[in-house]
Coordinates of C-alpha atoms in Angstrom, one line a residue:
Chain D
X1 CA -5.2 8.1 -20.5
X2 CA -3.9 5.4 -18.2
X3 CA -2.5 3.5 -21.2
X4 CA 1.2 2.5 -21.0
X5 CA 4.0 4.2 -22.9
X6 CA 5.1 2.5 -26.1
X7 CA 8.4 1.3 -24.6
X8 CA 6.5 -0.2 -21.6
X9 CA 3.9 -1.7 -23.8
X10 CA 6.6 -3.4 -26.0
X11 CA 8.4 -4.7 -22.9
X12 CA 5.1 -6.1 -21.5
X13 CA 4.2 -7.7 -24.8
X14 CA 7.6 -9.3 -25.0
X15 CA 7.1 -10.7 -21.5
X16 CA 3.6 -11.9 -22.4
X17 CA 4.9 -13.6 -25.6
X18 CA 7.7 -15.3 -23.8
X19 CA 5.4 -16.5 -21.0
X20 CA 2.9 -17.9 -23.5
X21 CA 5.5 -19.7 -25.5
X22 CA 7.7 -21.2 -22.7
X23 CA 5.7 -21.5 -19.6
X24 CA 2.1 -22.0 -20.6
X25 CA 2.4 -25.6 -22.1
X26 CA 0.7 -27.4 -19.2
X27 CA -1.3 -24.5 -17.8
X28 CA -3.7 -21.9 -19.0
X29 CA -2.6 -18.5 -20.1
X30 CA -4.8 -15.4 -19.9
X31 CA -4.4 -11.7 -20.1
X32 CA -6.2 -9.2 -17.9
X33 CA -7.8 -5.8 -18.7
X34 CA -4.4 -4.2 -18.9
X35 CA -3.0 -7.0 -21.2
X36 CA -0.8 -8.3 -18.4
X37 CA 0.0 -12.0 -18.5
X38 CA -1.7 -14.5 -16.1
X39 CA -0.1 -17.9 -15.9
X40 CA -2.2 -20.6 -14.5
X41 CA -0.4 -23.4 -12.7
X42 CA -1.8 -26.9 -12.9
X43 CA -0.6 -27.9 -9.5
X44 CA 0.3 -25.6 -6.6
X45 CA 3.2 -27.9 -5.8
X46 CA 5.2 -26.4 -8.7
X47 CA 5.0 -22.9 -7.4
X48 CA 8.5 -22.4 -5.8
X49 CA 10.1 -24.1 -8.8
X50 CA 8.2 -22.0 -11.4
X51 CA 8.8 -18.8 -9.4
X52 CA 12.6 -19.5 -9.2
X53 CA 12.6 -20.2 -13.0
X54 CA 10.8 -17.0 -13.7
X55 CA 13.3 -15.1 -11.6
X56 CA 16.4 -16.8 -13.2
X57 CA 15.1 -16.5 -16.8
X58 CA 17.0 -13.5 -18.2
X59 CA 14.2 -12.5 -20.6
X60 CA 11.7 -12.3 -17.7
X61 CA 13.7 -11.5 -14.5
X62 CA 10.7 -11.4 -12.3
X63 CA 12.7 -10.4 -9.2
X64 CA 10.1 -8.7 -7.0
X65 CA 7.1 -10.1 -5.3
X66 CA 4.4 -7.4 -5.4
X67 CA 1.6 -9.1 -3.7
X68 CA 0.2 -12.5 -2.7
X69 CA -3.3 -13.6 -1.7
X70 CA -6.3 -15.6 -2.9
X71 CA -9.9 -15.2 -3.7
X72 CA -12.9 -17.4 -3.2
X73 CA -14.0 -19.5 -6.2
X74 CA -17.1 -20.9 -4.5
X75 CA -19.2 -20.5 -7.7
X76 CA -16.6 -22.3 -9.8
X77 CA -16.3 -19.6 -12.5
X78 CA -12.5 -20.1 -12.8
X79 CA -12.7 -23.9 -12.7
X80 CA -12.8 -26.7 -10.2
X81 CA -11.2 -25.6 -7.0
X82 CA -12.5 -23.8 -3.9
X83 CA -10.0 -20.9 -4.1
X84 CA -7.9 -19.1 -6.6
X85 CA -4.4 -18.4 -5.2
X86 CA -2.6 -15.6 -6.9
X87 CA 0.8 -13.8 -6.8
X88 CA 1.8 -10.6 -8.6
X89 CA 5.3 -10.4 -9.8
X90 CA 7.3 -7.4 -11.0
X91 CA 10.4 -7.3 -13.1
X92 CA 12.8 -4.5 -12.1
X93 CA 14.7 -5.1 -15.3
X94 CA 11.8 -4.8 -17.8
X95 CA 9.4 -2.9 -15.6
X96 CA 6.7 -5.4 -16.5
X97 CA 4.2 -7.3 -14.5
X98 CA 2.8 -10.8 -14.5
X99 CA 0.5 -12.9 -12.3
X100 CA 0.5 -16.5 -11.3
X101 CA -2.7 -18.2 -10.4
X102 CA -3.5 -21.6 -9.2
X103 CA -6.8 -23.3 -8.2
X104 CA -6.7 -24.7 -4.7
X105 CA -9.0 -27.3 -3.2
X106 CA -10.3 -26.9 0.3
X107 CA -7.7 -28.0 2.8
X108 CA -4.9 -28.1 0.2
X109 CA -1.5 -26.9 1.3
X110 CA 0.5 -24.5 -0.8
X111 CA 4.3 -24.6 -0.6
X112 CA 5.7 -21.5 1.0
X113 CA 7.6 -18.7 -0.8
X114 CA 9.3 -17.4 2.3
X115 CA 12.6 -19.1 1.2
X116 CA 12.6 -16.9 -1.9
X117 CA 11.2 -13.6 -0.5
X118 CA 11.0 -13.0 3.2
X119 CA 8.2 -10.6 2.4
X120 CA 6.0 -13.7 1.7
X121 CA 5.9 -14.4 5.4
X122 CA 3.2 -12.0 6.5
X123 CA 1.4 -12.2 3.2
X124 CA 1.0 -15.9 3.6
X125 CA -0.1 -15.5 7.2
X126 CA -2.7 -13.1 6.0
X127 CA -3.9 -15.5 3.3
X128 CA -4.2 -18.2 5.9
X129 CA -6.0 -15.9 8.3
X130 CA -8.5 -14.7 5.6
X131 CA -9.1 -17.9 3.7
X132 CA -7.7 -20.8 5.7
X133 CA -5.2 -21.8 3.1
X134 CA -2.1 -23.3 4.8
X135 CA 1.4 -22.9 3.6
X136 CA 3.7 -25.9 3.7
X137 CA 7.1 -25.1 5.3
X138 CA 6.1 -21.7 6.6
X139 CA 8.1 -20.7 9.7
X140 CA 5.2 -19.3 11.7
X141 CA 1.8 -20.3 10.3
X142 CA -0.7 -18.5 12.5
X143 CA -3.2 -15.7 12.2
X144 CA -2.0 -12.2 11.7
X145 CA -4.9 -9.7 11.6
X146 CA -7.4 -11.6 13.6
X147 CA -7.1 -12.8 17.2
X148 CA -5.7 -16.3 17.5
X149 CA -8.9 -17.5 19.1
X150 CA -11.0 -16.3 16.1
X151 CA -13.0 -19.0 14.4
X152 CA -13.6 -19.2 10.7
X153 CA -12.0 -17.2 7.9
X154 CA -13.5 -13.9 7.2
X155 CA -12.9 -13.5 3.4
X156 CA -14.6 -16.7 2.5
X157 CA -17.9 -15.9 0.9
X158 CA -19.9 -17.9 3.5
X159 CA -18.6 -15.7 6.4
X160 CA -21.2 -13.0 7.0
X161 CA -20.4 -9.3 6.9
X162 CA -22.2 -8.7 10.2
X163 CA -20.7 -11.7 12.0
X164 CA -18.9 -10.6 15.2
X165 CA -16.5 -12.4 17.6
X166 CA -15.4 -10.4 20.6
X167 CA -12.7 -11.1 23.1
X168 CA -12.6 -9.2 26.3
X169 CA -8.9 -9.7 26.9
X170 CA -5.8 -9.9 24.8
X171 CA -3.2 -12.6 24.4
X172 CA 0.5 -12.0 25.0
X173 CA 2.6 -11.7 21.9
X174 CA 4.3 -14.9 21.0
X175 CA 7.9 -14.4 19.9
X176 CA 9.2 -16.8 17.3
X177 CA 12.9 -17.3 17.9
X178 CA 15.1 -19.5 15.7
X179 CA 14.9 -22.4 18.1
X180 CA 11.2 -22.5 18.0
X181 CA 11.1 -22.5 14.3
X182 CA 13.3 -25.6 14.1
X183 CA 11.0 -27.5 16.4
Chain N
X1 CA 10.0 -16.9 27.3
X2 CA 6.4 -17.4 28.2
X3 CA 7.4 -18.9 31.5
X4 CA 9.3 -15.6 32.1
X5 CA 6.2 -13.6 31.4
X6 CA 4.2 -15.6 34.0
X7 CA 7.0 -15.9 36.5
X8 CA 6.3 -13.3 39.2
X9 CA 9.3 -14.3 41.3
X10 CA 11.8 -12.5 39.0
X11 CA 13.1 -9.7 41.2
X12 CA 14.2 -6.3 39.9
X13 CA 17.8 -7.0 40.7
X14 CA 17.8 -10.2 38.7
X15 CA 16.1 -8.4 35.9
X16 CA 19.0 -6.0 35.7
X17 CA 21.4 -8.8 34.8
X18 CA 18.9 -10.7 32.9
X19 CA 19.5 -10.7 29.1
X20 CA 15.9 -11.7 28.5
X21 CA 13.9 -8.7 29.6
X22 CA 10.8 -8.2 27.5
X23 CA 9.8 -4.7 26.6
X24 CA 6.4 -4.0 25.1
X25 CA 6.1 -0.9 22.8
X26 CA 2.6 0.1 21.9
X27 CA -0.1 -0.5 20.7
X28 CA -1.2 2.9 22.1
X29 CA 1.8 5.0 22.7
X30 CA 2.5 8.4 21.1
X31 CA 5.8 7.2 19.6
X32 CA 4.2 4.1 18.1
X33 CA 2.3 6.1 15.5
X34 CA -1.2 4.8 15.7
X35 CA -1.7 1.2 16.8
X36 CA 1.5 -0.5 16.1
X37 CA 2.9 -3.0 18.7
X38 CA 6.3 -4.5 19.0
X39 CA 7.5 -6.9 21.7
X40 CA 11.3 -6.5 22.2
X41 CA 13.6 -8.8 24.1
X42 CA 16.3 -6.4 25.4
X43 CA 19.7 -6.9 26.9
X44 CA 20.5 -3.6 28.6
X45 CA 19.4 -1.1 26.0
X46 CA 20.1 -3.3 23.0
X47 CA 17.1 -5.0 21.3
X48 CA 18.2 -8.6 20.7
X49 CA 14.9 -9.9 19.3
X50 CA 11.7 -8.3 18.3
X51 CA 8.2 -9.4 17.2
X52 CA 5.5 -7.2 15.7
X53 CA 1.9 -7.6 16.1
X54 CA -0.6 -6.0 13.8
X55 CA -4.4 -6.0 13.4
X56 CA -5.4 -3.4 15.9
X57 CA -6.9 -1.2 13.2
X58 CA -8.3 -4.0 11.1
X59 CA -11.7 -2.8 9.8
X60 CA -12.4 -5.5 7.2
X61 CA -12.1 -3.0 4.4
X62 CA -11.5 -5.8 1.8
X63 CA -14.6 -7.7 3.0
X64 CA -16.6 -4.5 2.7
X65 CA -15.4 -4.2 -0.9
X66 CA -17.3 -7.3 -1.7
X67 CA -20.4 -6.1 0.0
X68 CA -20.6 -2.4 -1.2
X69 CA -20.9 -1.1 -4.7
X70 CA -17.9 0.2 -6.5
X71 CA -19.1 3.7 -5.9
X72 CA -19.8 3.2 -2.2
X73 CA -16.3 1.8 -1.6
X74 CA -14.5 5.0 -2.6
X75 CA -15.0 6.3 1.0
X76 CA -13.2 3.3 2.4
X77 CA -10.1 4.1 0.4
X78 CA -9.8 7.4 2.3
X79 CA -9.3 5.3 5.5
X80 CA -6.4 3.3 4.2
X81 CA -3.5 5.8 4.3
X82 CA -5.3 8.7 5.9
X83 CA -2.3 10.9 5.5
X84 CA -2.6 10.8 1.7
X85 CA -6.3 10.0 1.1
X86 CA -6.2 11.7 -2.3
X87 CA -3.7 9.2 -3.7
X88 CA -5.7 6.2 -2.5
X89 CA -8.9 7.6 -4.1
X90 CA -7.1 8.0 -7.5
X91 CA -5.4 4.6 -7.4
X92 CA -8.7 2.8 -6.7
X93 CA -10.7 4.5 -9.4
X94 CA -7.9 3.9 -11.9
X95 CA -8.2 0.2 -11.3
X96 CA -12.0 0.1 -11.8
X97 CA -11.6 2.3 -14.9
X98 CA -9.1 -0.3 -16.3
X99 CA -11.6 -3.1 -15.9
X100 CA -14.4 -1.0 -17.5
X101 CA -12.1 0.4 -20.3
X102 CA -12.9 4.0 -19.5
X103 CA -10.8 6.9 -20.8
X104 CA -10.9 10.0 -18.7
X105 CA -10.6 13.6 -19.9
X106 CA -7.5 15.6 -20.1
X107 CA -8.6 18.0 -17.3
X108 CA -9.5 15.1 -15.0
X109 CA -6.1 13.6 -15.6
X110 CA -4.4 16.8 -14.6
X111 CA -6.5 17.2 -11.5
X112 CA -5.7 13.7 -10.5
X113 CA -2.0 14.2 -10.9
X114 CA -2.3 17.3 -8.8
X115 CA -4.0 15.2 -6.2
X116 CA -1.3 12.6 -6.3
X117 CA 1.6 15.1 -5.9
X118 CA -0.2 17.1 -3.2
X119 CA -0.8 13.9 -1.3
X120 CA 2.9 13.0 -1.6
X121 CA 4.0 16.4 -0.2
X122 CA 1.7 16.3 2.8
X123 CA 2.6 12.7 3.5
X124 CA 6.3 13.5 3.4
X125 CA 5.7 16.5 5.6
X126 CA 4.1 14.3 8.2
X127 CA 6.9 11.8 8.0
X128 CA 9.7 14.2 8.3
X129 CA 8.0 16.4 10.9
X130 CA 6.9 13.6 13.1
X131 CA 10.2 11.8 12.8
X132 CA 11.9 15.0 14.0
X133 CA 9.4 15.5 16.7
X134 CA 10.0 12.0 18.1
X135 CA 13.6 12.8 18.3
X136 CA 13.0 16.1 20.1
X137 CA 13.1 18.7 17.3
X138 CA 9.8 20.4 17.9
X139 CA 10.5 23.6 15.8
X140 CA 10.7 21.6 12.6
X141 CA 7.3 20.1 13.4
X142 CA 5.6 23.5 13.7
X143 CA 7.4 25.0 10.7
X144 CA 6.3 22.2 8.4
X145 CA 2.8 21.8 9.8
X146 CA 2.1 25.4 8.8
X147 CA 2.4 24.3 5.2
X148 CA 0.5 21.1 5.8
X149 CA -2.3 23.4 7.0
X150 CA -2.1 25.4 3.8
X151 CA -2.3 22.1 1.8
X152 CA -5.4 21.1 3.7
X153 CA -6.9 24.5 3.0
X154 CA -6.4 23.8 -0.7
X155 CA -7.8 20.2 -0.4
X156 CA -10.8 21.6 1.5
X157 CA -11.5 24.0 -1.4
X158 CA -11.2 21.1 -3.9
X159 CA -13.5 18.7 -2.3
X160 CA -15.0 20.1 0.9
X161 CA -13.1 17.7 3.1
X162 CA -9.7 17.8 4.7
X163 CA -8.8 14.3 5.8
X164 CA -11.2 11.9 4.2
X165 CA -11.5 13.4 0.8
X166 CA -13.4 10.9 -1.4
X167 CA -12.5 13.2 -4.3
X168 CA -12.2 10.9 -7.2
X169 CA -15.1 9.2 -8.9
X170 CA -15.1 6.4 -11.4
X171 CA -14.9 8.3 -14.7
X172 CA -14.3 11.7 -13.3
X173 CA -13.9 13.8 -10.2
X174 CA -16.5 14.8 -7.6
X175 CA -16.0 18.5 -8.1
X176 CA -14.0 20.8 -10.4
X177 CA -11.3 22.9 -9.0
X178 CA -12.4 26.0 -7.0
X179 CA -11.9 29.5 -8.4
X180 CA -9.2 30.5 -6.0
X181 CA -7.2 27.2 -6.6
X182 CA -4.4 28.8 -8.6
X183 CA -3.9 31.6 -6.1
X184 CA -3.9 29.3 -3.1
X185 CA -1.6 26.9 -4.8
X186 CA 0.8 29.8 -5.7
X187 CA 1.2 30.6 -2.0
X188 CA 1.9 26.9 -1.3
X189 CA 4.4 26.5 -4.1
X190 CA 6.3 29.6 -3.2
X191 CA 6.2 29.3 0.6
X192 CA 7.0 25.6 1.1
X193 CA 10.5 25.6 -0.6
X194 CA 11.6 28.4 1.8
X195 CA 10.5 26.4 4.8
X196 CA 12.2 23.3 3.4
X197 CA 15.4 25.2 3.1
X198 CA 15.0 26.4 6.7
X199 CA 14.3 22.8 7.9
X200 CA 17.4 21.6 6.1
X201 CA 19.5 24.3 7.8
X202 CA 18.1 23.2 11.1
X203 CA 18.5 19.5 10.7
X204 CA 21.0 18.4 8.0
X205 CA 24.1 19.5 9.8
X206 CA 22.6 19.4 13.3
X207 CA 24.9 17.4 15.5
X208 CA 22.0 15.8 17.5
X209 CA 20.0 14.9 14.4
X210 CA 23.0 13.5 12.6
X211 CA 24.1 11.4 15.6
X212 CA 20.6 10.1 16.1
X213 CA 19.9 9.2 12.4
X214 CA 23.2 8.4 10.6
X215 CA 24.0 4.7 10.4
X216 CA 20.7 3.9 12.2
X217 CA 18.3 1.3 10.8
X218 CA 20.4 0.5 7.7
X219 CA 18.6 -1.5 5.0
X220 CA 20.6 -2.8 2.1
X221 CA 19.2 -2.8 -1.5
X222 CA 19.0 -6.7 -1.3
X223 CA 17.0 -6.5 1.9
X224 CA 14.6 -4.0 0.3
X225 CA 14.0 -6.4 -2.6
X226 CA 13.5 -9.4 -0.3
X227 CA 11.1 -7.5 1.9
X228 CA 9.3 -6.0 -1.1
X229 CA 10.0 -2.5 0.0
X230 CA 9.2 0.3 -2.4
X231 CA 9.0 4.1 -2.4
X232 CA 11.3 6.5 -0.5
X233 CA 12.6 3.8 1.9
X234 CA 13.8 1.6 -1.0
X235 CA 15.2 4.6 -2.9
X236 CA 17.1 5.7 0.2
X237 CA 18.8 2.3 0.0
X238 CA 19.9 2.8 -3.6
X239 CA 17.0 0.9 -5.3
X240 CA 16.5 3.1 -8.3
X241 CA 12.8 2.4 -8.8
X242 CA 9.9 4.8 -9.2
X243 CA 6.7 3.7 -11.0
X244 CA 6.1 7.2 -12.2
X245 CA 9.2 7.0 -14.3
X246 CA 9.5 3.2 -14.9
X247 CA 5.9 2.5 -15.8
X248 CA 4.4 5.9 -16.3
X249 CA 0.7 6.4 -15.9
X250 CA -1.1 9.6 -16.8
X251 CA 1.2 12.3 -17.9
X252 CA 4.4 11.8 -15.8
X253 CA 6.6 11.0 -18.8
X254 CA 6.0 14.5 -20.3
X255 CA 7.0 16.4 -17.2
X256 CA 10.4 17.5 -16.1
X257 CA 11.4 15.9 -12.7
X258 CA 13.9 13.5 -11.3
X259 CA 13.8 10.3 -9.2
X260 CA 15.6 10.8 -5.9
X261 CA 17.9 8.1 -4.9
X262 CA 20.4 7.9 -2.0
X263 CA 22.9 5.2 -1.2
X264 CA 23.2 4.3 2.5
X265 CA 19.6 3.4 3.5
X266 CA 19.8 4.7 7.0
X267 CA 17.3 7.1 8.7
X268 CA 19.3 10.1 7.6
X269 CA 19.2 9.2 3.9
X270 CA 15.4 8.5 4.1
X271 CA 15.0 12.0 5.5
X272 CA 17.1 13.5 2.7
X273 CA 15.2 11.5 0.0
X274 CA 11.9 12.7 1.4
X275 CA 13.0 16.3 1.5
X276 CA 14.2 16.2 -2.1
X277 CA 11.1 14.4 -3.2
X278 CA 8.9 17.2 -1.8
X279 CA 10.9 19.6 -3.9
X280 CA 10.4 17.4 -7.0
X281 CA 6.7 17.1 -6.3
X282 CA 6.4 20.9 -6.0
X283 CA 8.2 21.1 -9.4
X284 CA 5.7 18.7 -10.9
X285 CA 2.8 20.7 -9.3
X286 CA 4.1 23.9 -10.7
X287 CA 4.1 22.4 -14.2
X288 CA 0.7 20.9 -13.8
X289 CA -0.8 24.1 -12.6
X290 CA 0.7 26.0 -15.6
X291 CA -0.5 23.4 -18.1
X292 CA -3.9 22.8 -16.6
X293 CA -6.3 22.4 -19.5
X294 CA -9.9 23.5 -19.5
X295 CA -12.9 21.3 -20.5
X296 CA -15.0 18.8 -18.7
X297 CA -13.8 16.7 -15.8
X298 CA -16.2 13.9 -16.7
X299 CA -15.9 11.2 -19.3
X300 CA -18.9 10.9 -21.7
X301 CA -19.3 7.2 -20.9
X302 CA -23.0 6.9 -19.8
X303 CA -22.3 3.8 -17.7
X304 CA -20.6 5.9 -15.1
X305 CA -21.4 9.6 -15.8
X306 CA -23.4 11.0 -12.9
X307 CA -26.2 13.1 -14.5
X308 CA -26.4 16.8 -13.8
X309 CA -28.7 17.7 -10.9
X310 CA -30.8 20.0 -13.1
X311 CA -31.5 17.3 -15.6
X312 CA -32.4 14.8 -12.8
X313 CA -35.1 17.1 -11.7
X314 CA -36.5 17.8 -15.2
X315 CA -36.1 14.7 -17.3
X316 CA -37.5 11.3 -16.3
X317 CA -34.9 9.1 -18.2
X318 CA -32.1 11.0 -16.4
X319 CA -33.9 10.6 -13.1
X320 CA -34.0 6.8 -13.7
X321 CA -30.4 6.7 -14.7
X322 CA -29.4 8.7 -11.6
X323 CA -31.4 6.3 -9.5
X324 CA -29.8 3.2 -11.0
X325 CA -26.3 4.5 -10.5
X326 CA -26.8 5.2 -6.9
X327 CA -29.2 2.6 -5.8
X328 CA -28.0 -0.4 -7.9
X329 CA -24.5 0.7 -8.7
X330 CA -22.4 0.7 -11.8
X331 CA -22.4 -2.5 -13.8
X332 CA -18.8 -3.5 -14.2
X333 CA -18.1 -6.2 -16.8
X334 CA -16.3 -9.4 -15.8
X335 CA -12.5 -8.9 -15.8
X336 CA -9.6 -8.0 -13.6
X337 CA -6.9 -5.5 -13.3
X338 CA -4.0 -4.9 -11.0
X339 CA -3.3 -1.2 -10.9
X340 CA -0.3 0.1 -8.9
X341 CA 0.6 3.7 -8.4
X342 CA 3.6 5.3 -6.8
X343 CA 1.9 6.4 -3.6
X344 CA 3.9 8.5 -1.0
X345 CA 5.0 5.3 0.8
X346 CA 5.7 3.2 -2.2
X347 CA 3.8 0.9 -4.5
X348 CA 0.1 1.1 -3.7
X349 CA -1.8 -1.5 -5.7
X350 CA -5.5 -2.3 -6.1
X351 CA -6.3 -5.7 -7.6
X352 CA -9.9 -5.7 -8.6
X353 CA -11.6 -8.9 -9.7
X354 CA -15.0 -8.4 -11.2
X355 CA -17.5 -11.1 -12.1
X356 CA -20.0 -8.7 -13.4
X357 CA -22.5 -6.6 -11.5
X358 CA -22.3 -3.6 -9.2
X359 CA -20.1 -5.2 -6.5
X360 CA -16.5 -6.5 -6.8
X361 CA -15.8 -10.1 -6.3
X362 CA -12.6 -9.4 -4.6
X363 CA -10.4 -6.3 -4.1
X364 CA -6.9 -6.9 -2.7
X365 CA -5.0 -3.9 -1.6
X366 CA -1.3 -4.1 -1.9
X367 CA -0.2 -1.8 1.0
X368 CA 3.3 -0.5 1.1
X369 CA 3.1 -0.2 4.9
X370 CA 2.7 -4.0 5.4
X371 CA 6.0 -4.6 3.8
X372 CA 7.6 -1.8 5.7
X373 CA 6.4 -3.0 9.1
X374 CA 7.6 -6.5 8.3
X375 CA 11.1 -5.2 7.7
X376 CA 10.9 -3.3 11.0
X377 CA 11.1 -6.5 13.0
X378 CA 14.3 -7.2 11.2
X379 CA 15.9 -3.8 11.2
X380 CA 15.6 -3.0 14.9
X381 CA 17.4 -6.2 15.9
X382 CA 20.7 -5.0 17.4
X383 CA 19.6 -1.4 17.6
X384 CA 19.0 0.6 20.8
X385 CA 15.4 1.4 22.0
X386 CA 15.6 5.1 21.1
X387 CA 16.9 4.0 17.6
X388 CA 13.8 1.9 17.2
X389 CA 11.7 5.0 17.6
X390 CA 13.8 6.9 15.0
X391 CA 13.6 3.9 12.6
X392 CA 9.8 3.7 13.0
X393 CA 9.4 7.3 12.2
X394 CA 11.5 7.1 9.1
X395 CA 9.5 4.2 7.7
X396 CA 6.3 6.2 7.9
X397 CA 4.0 3.2 8.6
X398 CA 0.3 4.2 8.6
X399 CA -1.8 1.8 10.6
X400 CA -4.9 2.3 8.5
X401 CA -3.1 1.0 5.5
X402 CA -1.2 -1.7 7.4
X403 CA -4.3 -3.4 8.9
X404 CA -6.9 -2.4 6.3

């Protein structure tokens, strides 16, 4: 019942084929349960460049960032790397989706996408907050949901569900002005 | 700026001429809709810089997703956007069904579409009514909330709950529609359009409303794309995008309805878009109620089918099956799916990663409110303080979904 219409399916298959043929040489290419393409990057350093290419490519036109986060790969099912970083992209032209994934080692920095989509700002902050993945070149790399004094990263598998850290007072909001960013 | 905060020597008179006065809005203030907080640097009444802080309603819902079974987590989806819990329920179970490869029945699909559209109507009612209330138009609030009450009566009949519905199940629905459903729905479908007309008569040409909302909080189409805005806010800015039409799920492509798009992207256009979307949703609801097929609401797939109570009491195998579903949970095969629906506020996505077993490895919720609140920081710069309240109301940010 939730299957795609034929025209959407054809568009999605076209995108998948194009991805597999032109972008998956170095990396892995998978498809998920909905037959949407997953492109695995070999190195996270290529991320902004690949994303720009995917956006400029007229047969993909991946112009909207739908979501960005990571998941823990502590058991190594997806390969060698502590985390799997992922972004969901949407093409307003073809109404198709794709996903980029990349294995990240503990402490590895991922280049920021804030220069391409301002939306990435808070999503990357959340990713840092939850997993401790830092983003290189991010204008304001600090926690977003948790208190700044919070220790650890709650969505890592080793962080217990029942663990609590309480703060009796609150911190003043820090405003990031343009001058501070350049510092 | 921090020195300013700490500096007790600043006298009120100096403050008056100081272009760097900090004004804190929220987190608990009636106009800040839940637990939203913004720190504004104001010069007179003009906001020159703003910074949002979120996390006040963070309840670790994504962490809980990894520690509860797929079935247990349905209740947490209610608490995301609590103004349209039905839509969250449906979006989530769709994602899990994708991973499991389950096909639902025709009747179940229609009931879910009714849920999605009913959720959209009540969410838009809240947004328009509260936005008007914040700007002083209390009559509109009472007029619209009468119909929200009727909608909640229908929802209560459907699933026994008003706000936290937990109506959808993986592979089916918790309950079938009640006997009086069509009658109650008829009252709603006939009554609400009249009230919508009355509200438009009260607001659309109202001098105060127009002055407070026109050219306020303008977001261009490019800004919407950059900030990842979707839903009515993006459509009010001329972004012609609606997942129900562009990437139809369920039966939307067979129904007669239109995507509502405006051009300017100010608070007034967002109000107009929401009003018209309510009418379109009612149109969809009317068609769904007319076409509602009979039959079972449950798939035959024994992996997820909750056995009938009578059989549980009489047959041992069924009892064991029942026990396994509820005590151990449903075994979902390894795989992943990103399922996005057009929720009232925009694209609501569930990214489910399964590595087998009854618990998800990771569920990431793509919440439309996060993108909306991030754009808020940007769109209130240069606005006046009362405009900030008008803009916030028009974005319809729900803290439960924002902080998760």
